[in-house]
Amino acid sequence: MGTPEVPRDLLPQLKLDELLEELQARIDAVRSTRDRVHGLLGAVLAVGRELDLEHVLRSIVEAAVTLVDAEYAALGVIGPDGTTLSGFHTVGVTERQIAAIGALPEGHGILGELIRHPEPLRLEKLSQHPASYGFPAHHPPMNSFLGVPIRVRDQVFGNLYLTEKRGGLEFDEEDESVLSTLAVAAGVAIDNARLYEDSRLRERLLRANAEITQSLMSRGDPAEALGLIAERAREISGSALAAVAMPLEGGGALSVEIAVGVDAEAHRGLVLPLDRTLMGLAFSAAAPVTSDDVTHDERIAADPPRFQGLGPAVAIPIGTGEDGTRGVVLLARPRGRPIYTGKETELLLGYAAQAAIAMELTERRQDAQRIAVLQDRDRIARDLHDLAIQRLFATGMTLQSAGRFVEHPEASERVLRAVDDLDETIKIIRSTIFGLRTRDNAVGSGLRARAVQVAGEAARVLGFPPGVRMEGLLDTDVPREIADHVVAVLSEALTNIARHAHAGRADVALATDGREVRLTVSDNGVGIPPDGRRSGLHNMAERAEQLGGRLEITTPGSGGAVLVWQVPLPAK
């Protein structure tokens, strides 16, 4: 049988229906394209409206999911090494799922493929790609994939990853084109957010510098200025900890003078060598030193533990000009927070340099005031010598001559006594003149420097450097006589540890509150045997008793020994 013929009068109607259907399909396609373009423009506006970087990144991911109708989306920020991800922002995966999956991706598998080759990548099925590693446990299933790089000023900032197009469909060329367009807008928005963030950071640093300068110029208190430097640097950089270390008298070590934030007490008073430590290396090199994870950095001593829960850190030298580095400020953020970028470090370095200039100006002003006082002392001493002594001497000579003409015995005795009093007064004035002209500029003579020197010398016989912590105004509150005893006891204690304790660690803590000085020396050795020689301990106890103090020795349950030598300070 042949195909039935279509009546001639129905042919025009069929062609018209086909044309109408084709026209309707094209209208629908145009409408869909229009809606998509509108959606893209809206997404670009939404992304460009944000100025906070975290909000910008979140807006980009949310816009990408909507534009290509994907189930899941993520934005991976490429780390400073250019090979791993340092940040990850997701949409579609719940907090509970993220917790069940575990650690965030670091840039392996397909994610790493896009890092190594920053070009758009479309896949019908993720598992079929050679670079696919599979998914960890509790990860939702994902098949279709679309990834595009985000560039900021010709540098790849990160990548957009989209998976599971809704309806079981595949991502097409139009999806890739739309997402690539969004990536261009995202790069501009990220750059603007960064510039805004830098300008805000610069503004806050300038305000902090003005506050520090005002504090120094009005009150001239270096300790207060150091506290402001640490506190403002911590607040401005979003750090959990800030510590400021200054060089000890004579050099060779740093002392942590100020610490604010997490575990601040564990940092205050620590004495750090210039080598093998983060702050020491920054001081020696007069350049910033960074750490991606301060808790696992070999440049950080394990004892005492003081960086729990912290991760990225940076040590910034305070002042790097002709006068050298004045100190170091250490900043640390919680684990998981972004590392300190090169731009942040550069701005913090400028902040520290400005703070150093303010400190220098204050010291110069204080030096000028000291010179004025010394010059005034010299004038007073000169006047006393040239005027007062000469007049007293002349008066004494006159009285002594007049005494010969006094016949009354009692009056004669009184005249002679007055001459003797004048002689004694002249001696007192001469002593005062000597005191006014005396300068005590001995370098390295303070108790802090002497204690550090003893600890450094003991390291050679111990086989390891002892930990040192100092607190209080040791150089000003502790008199020279007591300081000599402290140094002798410290030397004897460290020598005993080296000879008898078989220890692998020793710690020294030296502190004063203005009422007493307290020296604590501990180790993790074998302790003090009952039948051991105690002549050294007897000498330490005698020194303490002579000064009205005491010596205590204990043996902790964990082993080793703890020696505490403390004596009162004379009332001021």
Coordinates of C-alpha atoms in Angstrom, one line a residue:
M1 CA 0.0 0.0 0.0
G2 CA 1.3 3.5 -0.7
T3 CA 1.5 6.4 1.6
P4 CA -1.8 8.2 1.9
E5 CA -1.7 11.6 0.2
V6 CA -2.2 14.7 2.2
P7 CA -5.0 16.8 0.9
R8 CA -3.7 19.9 -1.0
D9 CA -5.8 22.2 1.2
L10 CA -4.0 21.0 4.4
L11 CA -0.4 21.5 3.2
P12 CA -0.3 25.3 3.8
Q13 CA -1.8 24.8 7.2
L14 CA 0.9 22.3 8.2
K15 CA 3.7 24.6 7.0
L16 CA 2.2 27.5 8.9
D17 CA 2.1 25.4 12.1
E18 CA 5.7 24.4 11.7
L19 CA 6.7 28.0 11.1
L20 CA 4.8 29.1 14.2
E21 CA 6.4 26.4 16.3
E22 CA 9.8 27.4 15.1
L23 CA 9.0 31.0 15.8
Q24 CA 7.8 30.2 19.3
A25 CA 10.9 28.2 20.0
R26 CA 13.1 31.1 18.9
I27 CA 11.0 33.5 21.0
D28 CA 11.5 31.2 24.0
A29 CA 15.2 31.0 23.3
V30 CA 15.4 34.8 23.0
R31 CA 13.4 35.2 26.2
S32 CA 15.6 32.6 28.0
T33 CA 18.8 34.4 26.7
R34 CA 17.3 37.8 27.8
D35 CA 16.5 36.4 31.3
R36 CA 19.9 34.9 31.6
V37 CA 21.6 38.2 30.5
H38 CA 19.4 40.0 33.0
G39 CA 20.5 37.5 35.6
L40 CA 24.1 37.9 34.7
L41 CA 23.9 41.7 34.9
G42 CA 22.1 41.4 38.3
A43 CA 24.8 39.1 39.5
V44 CA 27.6 41.4 38.3
L45 CA 25.9 44.4 40.0
A46 CA 25.4 42.4 43.2
V47 CA 29.0 41.2 43.3
G48 CA 30.4 44.7 42.4
R49 CA 28.3 46.3 45.1
E50 CA 30.2 44.6 48.0
L51 CA 33.4 46.0 49.4
D52 CA 34.1 43.4 52.1
L53 CA 36.3 40.7 50.6
E54 CA 34.6 37.8 52.4
H55 CA 31.1 39.1 51.4
V56 CA 32.4 39.5 47.8
L57 CA 33.5 35.9 47.6
R58 CA 30.3 34.6 49.1
S59 CA 28.3 36.7 46.6
I60 CA 30.3 35.3 43.7
V61 CA 29.6 31.7 44.7
E62 CA 25.8 32.3 45.2
A63 CA 25.5 34.1 41.9
A64 CA 27.3 31.3 40.0
V65 CA 24.9 28.6 41.4
T66 CA 21.9 30.6 40.2
L67 CA 23.3 31.5 36.8
V68 CA 24.1 28.0 35.6
D69 CA 21.4 26.2 37.7
A70 CA 23.9 24.0 39.6
E71 CA 23.3 22.1 42.8
Y72 CA 26.7 22.8 44.3
A73 CA 29.3 25.5 43.9
A74 CA 32.6 26.4 45.5
L75 CA 35.3 29.1 45.2
G76 CA 38.8 28.0 46.0
V77 CA 41.4 30.7 46.8
I78 CA 44.9 29.8 45.7
G79 CA 47.5 30.0 48.4
P80 CA 50.8 32.0 48.2
D81 CA 52.7 28.9 46.9
G82 CA 50.5 28.8 43.8
T83 CA 49.8 25.1 44.0
T84 CA 47.3 24.6 46.9
L85 CA 44.1 26.2 48.1
S86 CA 44.3 28.4 51.2
G87 CA 40.5 29.2 51.4
F88 CA 37.3 27.5 50.3
H89 CA 33.8 29.0 50.1
T90 CA 30.9 26.6 49.4
V91 CA 27.2 26.7 48.5
G92 CA 24.8 23.7 48.6
V93 CA 26.7 21.7 51.2
T94 CA 25.4 22.0 54.8
E95 CA 27.6 22.7 57.8
R96 CA 26.8 19.1 59.1
Q97 CA 28.0 17.6 55.8
I98 CA 31.2 19.7 55.9
A99 CA 31.9 18.6 59.4
A100 CA 31.4 14.9 58.4
I101 CA 33.6 15.2 55.3
G102 CA 36.5 16.6 57.4
A103 CA 39.4 18.8 56.2
L104 CA 38.6 21.2 53.4
P105 CA 40.2 20.4 49.9
E106 CA 43.8 21.5 49.4
G107 CA 43.9 21.4 45.7
H108 CA 44.3 17.8 44.6
G109 CA 42.6 15.9 41.9
I110 CA 40.3 17.9 39.6
L111 CA 40.7 21.0 41.7
G112 CA 44.4 20.8 41.3
E113 CA 44.0 20.3 37.5
L114 CA 42.4 23.7 37.3
I115 CA 45.1 25.2 39.4
R116 CA 47.8 23.8 37.1
H117 CA 45.9 24.7 33.9
P118 CA 43.8 27.8 34.6
E119 CA 41.4 27.4 31.7
P120 CA 37.7 26.6 31.7
L121 CA 37.0 22.9 32.1
R122 CA 33.7 21.1 31.4
L123 CA 33.1 17.4 32.3
E124 CA 30.1 15.2 31.7
K125 CA 31.3 12.9 34.5
L126 CA 33.9 13.8 37.1
S127 CA 35.0 10.3 37.7
Q128 CA 36.0 9.7 34.1
H129 CA 38.8 12.4 34.2
P130 CA 42.3 11.0 34.7
A131 CA 43.0 13.5 37.5
S132 CA 40.0 12.4 39.5
Y133 CA 40.8 11.1 43.0
G134 CA 37.3 10.2 44.0
F135 CA 35.4 11.7 46.9
P136 CA 36.0 11.3 50.7
A137 CA 33.5 9.5 52.9
H138 CA 30.2 11.4 53.5
H139 CA 30.7 13.5 50.4
P140 CA 27.5 14.1 48.3
P141 CA 27.6 12.5 44.9
M142 CA 28.7 14.8 42.0
N143 CA 28.8 14.0 38.3
S144 CA 28.7 17.0 35.9
F145 CA 31.4 19.6 36.4
L146 CA 32.2 23.1 35.2
G147 CA 35.2 25.1 36.4
V148 CA 36.6 28.5 35.4
P149 CA 39.5 30.5 36.8
I150 CA 39.2 34.0 38.4
R151 CA 41.9 36.4 37.5
V152 CA 42.8 39.6 39.3
R153 CA 45.2 41.8 37.3
D154 CA 46.5 38.9 35.2
Q155 CA 47.1 36.7 38.3
V156 CA 44.9 33.7 39.1
F157 CA 43.2 34.5 42.4
G158 CA 41.2 31.3 42.5
N159 CA 38.8 29.0 40.7
L160 CA 35.0 28.6 40.5
Y161 CA 33.8 25.0 40.7
L162 CA 30.2 24.1 39.8
T163 CA 28.8 20.5 39.9
E164 CA 25.5 18.7 39.4
K165 CA 23.5 20.8 36.9
R166 CA 19.9 20.5 38.0
G167 CA 17.6 18.1 36.1
G168 CA 20.4 15.7 35.3
L169 CA 21.6 17.8 32.4
E170 CA 25.2 18.6 31.4
F171 CA 26.8 22.0 31.5
D172 CA 26.9 23.5 28.0
E173 CA 28.9 26.2 26.1
E174 CA 26.4 28.8 27.2
D175 CA 26.9 27.9 30.8
E176 CA 30.7 28.2 30.4
S177 CA 30.4 31.5 28.6
V178 CA 28.1 32.9 31.4
L179 CA 30.4 31.7 34.2
S180 CA 33.5 33.0 32.4
T181 CA 31.8 36.4 32.2
L182 CA 31.0 36.3 35.9
A183 CA 34.6 35.4 36.6
V184 CA 35.8 38.5 34.9
A185 CA 33.4 40.7 36.9
A186 CA 34.4 38.8 40.0
G187 CA 38.1 39.6 39.4
V188 CA 37.3 43.3 39.2
A189 CA 35.2 43.1 42.4
I190 CA 37.9 41.2 44.3
D191 CA 40.5 43.8 43.2
N192 CA 38.2 46.6 44.4
A193 CA 37.6 44.9 47.7
R194 CA 41.3 44.4 48.2
L195 CA 42.1 48.0 47.5
Y196 CA 39.3 49.1 49.8
E197 CA 40.6 46.8 52.5
D198 CA 44.2 48.1 52.1
S199 CA 43.0 51.7 52.3
R200 CA 41.0 50.9 55.5
L201 CA 44.0 49.1 57.0
R202 CA 46.3 52.1 56.0
E203 CA 43.9 54.5 57.6
R204 CA 43.7 52.5 60.9
L205 CA 47.5 52.2 61.0
L206 CA 47.9 56.0 60.5
R207 CA 45.4 56.6 63.3
A208 CA 47.2 54.2 65.6
N209 CA 50.6 55.9 64.8
A210 CA 49.0 59.3 65.7
E211 CA 47.8 57.9 69.0
I212 CA 51.2 56.4 69.8
T213 CA 53.0 59.6 69.0
Q214 CA 50.6 61.6 71.1
S215 CA 51.1 59.2 74.0
L216 CA 54.9 59.4 73.8
M217 CA 55.0 63.2 73.4
S218 CA 52.5 63.9 76.2
R219 CA 53.6 61.4 78.8
G220 CA 56.9 60.1 77.5
D221 CA 56.2 56.6 78.9
P222 CA 58.0 54.0 76.7
A223 CA 56.1 51.0 78.4
E224 CA 52.8 52.6 77.6
A225 CA 53.9 53.2 74.0
L226 CA 54.9 49.6 73.6
G227 CA 51.6 48.5 75.0
L228 CA 49.8 50.7 72.4
I229 CA 51.9 49.4 69.6
A230 CA 51.0 45.8 70.5
E231 CA 47.3 46.4 71.2
R232 CA 46.7 48.4 68.0
A233 CA 48.6 46.1 65.8
R234 CA 46.6 43.1 67.1
E235 CA 43.3 44.9 66.6
I236 CA 44.0 46.3 63.2
S237 CA 45.5 43.0 61.7
G238 CA 42.8 40.8 63.2
S239 CA 45.3 38.9 65.3
A240 CA 44.7 36.9 68.4
L241 CA 48.1 37.6 70.0
A242 CA 50.6 40.5 69.8
A243 CA 53.9 40.6 71.7
V244 CA 56.7 43.2 71.7
A245 CA 60.3 42.3 72.4
M246 CA 63.2 44.7 73.0
P247 CA 66.9 44.0 73.0
L248 CA 68.6 43.5 76.4
E249 CA 71.4 45.7 77.6
G250 CA 74.6 44.5 75.9
G251 CA 72.7 42.8 73.0
G252 CA 72.7 39.1 72.2
A253 CA 69.1 38.5 73.3
L254 CA 65.5 39.9 73.3
S255 CA 63.2 40.3 76.2
V256 CA 59.4 40.1 75.7
E257 CA 58.3 43.3 77.4
I258 CA 54.6 43.4 76.3
A259 CA 52.1 40.7 75.3
V260 CA 48.4 41.0 74.8
G261 CA 45.8 38.5 73.7
V262 CA 45.8 34.7 73.8
D263 CA 48.2 33.2 76.4
A264 CA 49.8 36.7 76.9
E265 CA 51.1 35.7 80.4
A266 CA 53.1 32.9 78.9
H267 CA 55.0 35.3 76.7
R268 CA 55.8 38.2 79.1
G269 CA 59.3 38.2 80.5
L270 CA 60.7 35.5 78.1
V271 CA 64.3 36.0 77.0
L272 CA 64.8 34.9 73.4
P273 CA 68.1 34.4 71.6
L274 CA 68.7 36.2 68.3
D275 CA 69.2 33.0 66.4
R276 CA 66.7 30.1 66.0
T277 CA 63.7 32.2 67.1
L278 CA 61.2 34.0 64.9
M279 CA 61.5 37.3 66.7
G280 CA 65.3 37.0 67.0
L281 CA 65.7 36.4 63.2
A282 CA 63.4 39.4 62.4
F283 CA 65.5 41.6 64.7
S284 CA 68.9 40.4 63.3
A285 CA 67.8 40.7 59.6
A286 CA 65.8 43.9 60.2
A287 CA 63.1 42.3 58.0
P288 CA 59.8 40.6 58.5
V289 CA 59.8 36.8 59.2
T290 CA 56.6 34.8 58.6
S291 CA 55.3 31.4 59.6
D292 CA 52.4 29.6 58.1
D293 CA 51.8 27.6 61.3
V294 CA 53.5 28.8 64.5
T295 CA 52.6 25.8 66.5
H296 CA 54.7 23.5 64.3
D297 CA 57.5 25.9 63.5
E298 CA 61.0 24.8 64.5
R299 CA 61.9 28.4 65.2
I300 CA 59.5 28.4 68.1
A301 CA 60.7 26.7 71.4
A302 CA 58.3 24.1 72.6
D303 CA 58.7 25.2 76.2
P304 CA 56.8 27.0 77.6
P305 CA 53.8 26.1 75.5
R306 CA 52.2 29.4 74.4
F307 CA 50.8 29.1 70.9
Q308 CA 47.9 26.7 71.4
G309 CA 45.2 27.3 68.8
L310 CA 47.2 29.7 66.8
G311 CA 48.4 29.3 63.2
P312 CA 49.8 32.1 60.9
A313 CA 52.3 34.4 62.5
V314 CA 54.6 37.3 61.4
A315 CA 57.5 39.0 63.3
I316 CA 57.9 42.7 62.3
P317 CA 61.0 44.7 63.2
I318 CA 60.4 48.1 64.8
G319 CA 62.5 50.5 62.9
T320 CA 65.0 49.6 60.2
G321 CA 66.7 52.9 59.6
E322 CA 70.3 54.1 60.2
D323 CA 69.9 53.6 64.0
G324 CA 69.1 49.9 63.5
T325 CA 66.2 47.8 64.8
R326 CA 64.7 48.9 68.1
G327 CA 62.6 45.9 68.8
V328 CA 60.2 43.3 67.2
V329 CA 56.4 42.9 67.3
L330 CA 55.1 39.4 66.8
L331 CA 51.5 38.9 65.6
A332 CA 49.6 35.5 65.4
R333 CA 46.2 34.6 64.1
P334 CA 44.0 31.6 65.1
R335 CA 44.6 28.4 63.2
G336 CA 42.6 28.3 60.0
R337 CA 42.7 32.1 59.5
P338 CA 44.5 33.5 56.4
I339 CA 48.2 34.0 56.5
Y340 CA 49.7 37.5 56.6
T341 CA 49.9 38.7 53.0
G342 CA 52.8 40.6 51.5
K343 CA 50.7 43.7 51.4
E344 CA 49.7 43.4 55.0
T345 CA 53.2 42.8 56.1
E346 CA 54.4 45.9 54.1
L347 CA 51.8 48.1 55.8
L348 CA 52.6 46.7 59.2
L349 CA 56.3 47.3 58.5
G350 CA 55.5 51.0 57.8
Y351 CA 53.4 51.2 60.9
A352 CA 56.3 49.8 63.0
A353 CA 58.8 52.2 61.4
Q354 CA 56.6 55.2 62.2
A355 CA 56.3 54.0 65.8
A356 CA 60.1 53.7 65.9
I357 CA 60.4 57.3 64.7
A358 CA 58.0 58.4 67.5
M359 CA 60.1 56.5 70.0
E360 CA 63.3 58.0 68.7
L361 CA 61.9 61.6 68.9
T362 CA 60.8 61.0 72.5
E363 CA 64.2 59.6 73.4
R364 CA 65.9 62.5 71.8
R365 CA 63.7 64.9 73.8
Q366 CA 64.4 63.0 77.0
D367 CA 68.1 63.1 76.2
A368 CA 67.9 66.9 75.7
Q369 CA 66.1 67.1 79.1
R370 CA 68.8 65.0 80.7
I371 CA 71.5 67.1 79.2
A372 CA 69.8 70.2 80.5
V373 CA 69.6 68.7 84.0
L374 CA 73.3 67.7 83.8
Q375 CA 74.3 71.1 82.7
D376 CA 72.3 72.6 85.5
R377 CA 74.1 70.2 87.9
D378 CA 77.4 71.3 86.6
R379 CA 76.5 75.0 87.0
I380 CA 75.4 74.3 90.6
A381 CA 78.5 72.3 91.3
R382 CA 80.7 75.1 89.9
D383 CA 78.8 77.8 91.9
L384 CA 79.2 75.7 95.1
H385 CA 82.9 75.3 94.4
D386 CA 83.7 78.8 93.3
L387 CA 81.4 80.7 95.5
A388 CA 80.0 78.9 98.5
I389 CA 83.1 77.0 99.5
Q390 CA 85.4 80.0 99.1
R391 CA 83.1 82.1 101.2
L392 CA 82.8 79.5 103.9
F393 CA 86.6 79.0 103.8
A394 CA 87.1 82.7 104.2
T395 CA 84.6 82.9 107.0
G396 CA 86.4 80.1 108.8
M397 CA 89.7 81.8 108.4
T398 CA 88.2 85.0 109.8
L399 CA 86.8 83.2 112.8
Q400 CA 90.0 81.3 113.4
S401 CA 91.9 84.6 113.4
A402 CA 89.4 86.3 115.6
G403 CA 89.6 83.5 118.1
R404 CA 93.0 84.6 119.1
F405 CA 91.5 87.8 120.5
V406 CA 88.8 86.1 122.5
E407 CA 89.8 85.8 126.1
H408 CA 86.7 84.2 127.6
P409 CA 87.3 80.4 127.5
E410 CA 83.7 79.4 126.7
A411 CA 83.5 82.0 123.9
S412 CA 86.8 80.8 122.5
E413 CA 85.6 77.2 122.5
R414 CA 82.5 78.2 120.7
V415 CA 84.4 80.0 118.0
L416 CA 86.7 76.9 117.5
R417 CA 83.6 74.7 117.3
A418 CA 82.1 77.0 114.7
V419 CA 85.3 76.7 112.6
D420 CA 85.1 72.9 112.9
D421 CA 81.5 73.0 111.7
L422 CA 82.5 75.1 108.7
D423 CA 85.2 72.6 107.8
E424 CA 82.6 69.8 108.1
T425 CA 80.2 71.8 105.9
I426 CA 82.9 72.3 103.3
K427 CA 83.5 68.5 103.2
I428 CA 79.8 67.9 102.8
I429 CA 79.6 70.4 99.9
R430 CA 82.6 68.8 98.2
S431 CA 81.0 65.4 98.5
T432 CA 77.8 66.8 97.0
I433 CA 79.8 68.3 94.1
F434 CA 81.3 64.9 93.4
G435 CA 77.9 63.3 93.4
L436 CA 76.5 65.9 91.0
R437 CA 79.4 65.3 88.6
T438 CA 79.3 61.4 88.8
R439 CA 78.0 59.6 85.7
D440 CA 77.1 55.9 85.8
N441 CA 77.2 54.9 82.2
A442 CA 78.4 51.3 82.5
V443 CA 77.0 49.3 79.7
G444 CA 75.8 45.8 80.4
S445 CA 76.0 46.4 84.2
G446 CA 72.2 45.8 84.8
L447 CA 70.9 42.7 86.5
R448 CA 69.0 41.6 83.4
A449 CA 72.1 41.7 81.2
R450 CA 74.2 40.0 83.8
A451 CA 71.6 37.2 84.3
V452 CA 71.4 36.6 80.5
Q453 CA 75.2 36.5 80.3
V454 CA 75.4 33.9 83.1
A455 CA 72.7 31.8 81.3
G456 CA 74.5 32.0 78.0
E457 CA 77.8 30.9 79.6
A458 CA 76.1 28.0 81.3
A459 CA 74.8 26.7 78.0
R460 CA 78.3 25.6 77.1
V461 CA 78.5 23.2 80.1
L462 CA 74.8 22.3 80.1
G463 CA 74.8 21.3 76.4
F464 CA 71.7 23.3 75.8
P465 CA 70.5 26.9 76.4
P466 CA 68.4 27.3 79.5
G467 CA 65.0 29.0 79.1
V468 CA 65.0 32.5 80.7
R469 CA 62.1 34.6 81.8
M470 CA 62.3 38.0 83.5
E471 CA 59.7 40.3 85.0
G472 CA 59.7 43.6 86.8
L473 CA 62.1 46.5 87.1
L474 CA 65.1 44.4 87.8
D475 CA 67.7 47.0 86.8
T476 CA 66.2 49.8 88.9
D477 CA 64.5 48.2 91.9
V478 CA 67.2 45.7 92.8
P479 CA 70.3 47.3 94.4
R480 CA 73.8 46.4 93.2
E481 CA 74.6 44.5 96.4
I482 CA 71.6 42.2 96.1
A483 CA 72.1 41.9 92.3
D484 CA 75.6 40.5 93.0
H485 CA 74.1 37.8 95.2
V486 CA 71.4 37.0 92.6
V487 CA 74.0 36.5 89.9
A488 CA 76.2 34.3 92.2
V489 CA 73.2 32.1 93.1
L490 CA 72.1 31.8 89.5
S491 CA 75.6 30.8 88.4
E492 CA 75.9 28.2 91.2
A493 CA 72.5 26.8 90.5
L494 CA 73.1 26.3 86.8
T495 CA 76.6 24.8 87.5
N496 CA 75.0 22.3 89.9
I497 CA 72.5 21.3 87.2
A498 CA 75.3 20.8 84.7
R499 CA 77.4 18.7 87.1
H500 CA 74.8 16.5 88.9
A501 CA 71.3 16.7 87.4
H502 CA 71.7 15.0 84.0
A503 CA 68.9 17.2 82.8
G504 CA 67.7 17.9 79.2
R505 CA 66.0 21.2 80.1
A506 CA 66.5 24.0 82.6
D507 CA 64.4 27.1 83.1
V508 CA 65.3 30.4 84.9
A509 CA 62.7 32.9 86.1
L510 CA 63.8 36.1 87.7
A511 CA 61.2 38.6 88.9
T512 CA 60.7 41.5 91.2
D513 CA 57.5 43.4 92.4
G514 CA 59.5 46.2 94.0
R515 CA 59.2 44.5 97.5
E516 CA 61.3 41.4 96.9
V517 CA 63.4 39.7 94.2
R518 CA 62.7 36.1 93.4
L519 CA 64.9 33.7 91.5
T520 CA 63.5 30.3 90.4
V521 CA 65.7 27.7 88.7
S522 CA 64.1 24.4 87.7
D523 CA 65.3 21.3 85.7
N524 CA 63.9 17.9 84.6
G525 CA 66.9 15.9 85.8
V526 CA 67.4 13.3 88.5
G527 CA 66.7 15.6 91.4
I528 CA 68.9 16.1 94.5
P529 CA 70.1 12.8 96.1
P530 CA 69.8 12.6 99.9
D531 CA 73.5 11.8 100.3
G532 CA 74.7 14.3 97.7
R533 CA 77.1 17.2 98.5
R534 CA 75.2 20.3 99.7
S535 CA 78.0 22.8 100.1
G536 CA 76.7 24.9 97.1
L537 CA 73.1 24.8 98.5
H538 CA 74.4 25.8 101.9
N539 CA 76.2 28.8 100.4
M540 CA 73.0 29.9 98.6
A541 CA 71.0 29.6 101.8
E542 CA 73.5 31.6 103.7
R543 CA 73.4 34.4 101.1
A544 CA 69.6 34.5 101.4
E545 CA 69.7 34.5 105.3
Q546 CA 72.2 37.4 105.3
L547 CA 69.7 39.5 103.3
G548 CA 66.7 38.4 105.4
G549 CA 65.4 36.0 102.8
R550 CA 65.1 32.3 102.3
L551 CA 66.0 29.4 100.0
E552 CA 63.5 26.6 99.2
I553 CA 64.1 23.4 97.2
T554 CA 61.4 21.1 96.1
T555 CA 61.2 17.9 94.0
P556 CA 58.1 17.8 91.8
G557 CA 56.3 14.5 91.1
S558 CA 57.4 14.8 87.4
G559 CA 61.0 14.7 88.4
G560 CA 63.9 17.2 88.6
A561 CA 64.2 19.9 91.1
V562 CA 62.9 23.5 91.7
L563 CA 65.1 26.0 93.5
V564 CA 63.5 29.2 94.8
W565 CA 65.8 32.0 96.2
Q566 CA 64.0 35.1 97.4
V567 CA 65.1 38.1 99.5
P568 CA 63.3 41.4 100.4
L569 CA 64.3 44.7 98.9
P570 CA 65.1 47.7 101.0
A571 CA 62.3 50.2 101.3
K572 CA 62.5 53.2 99.0

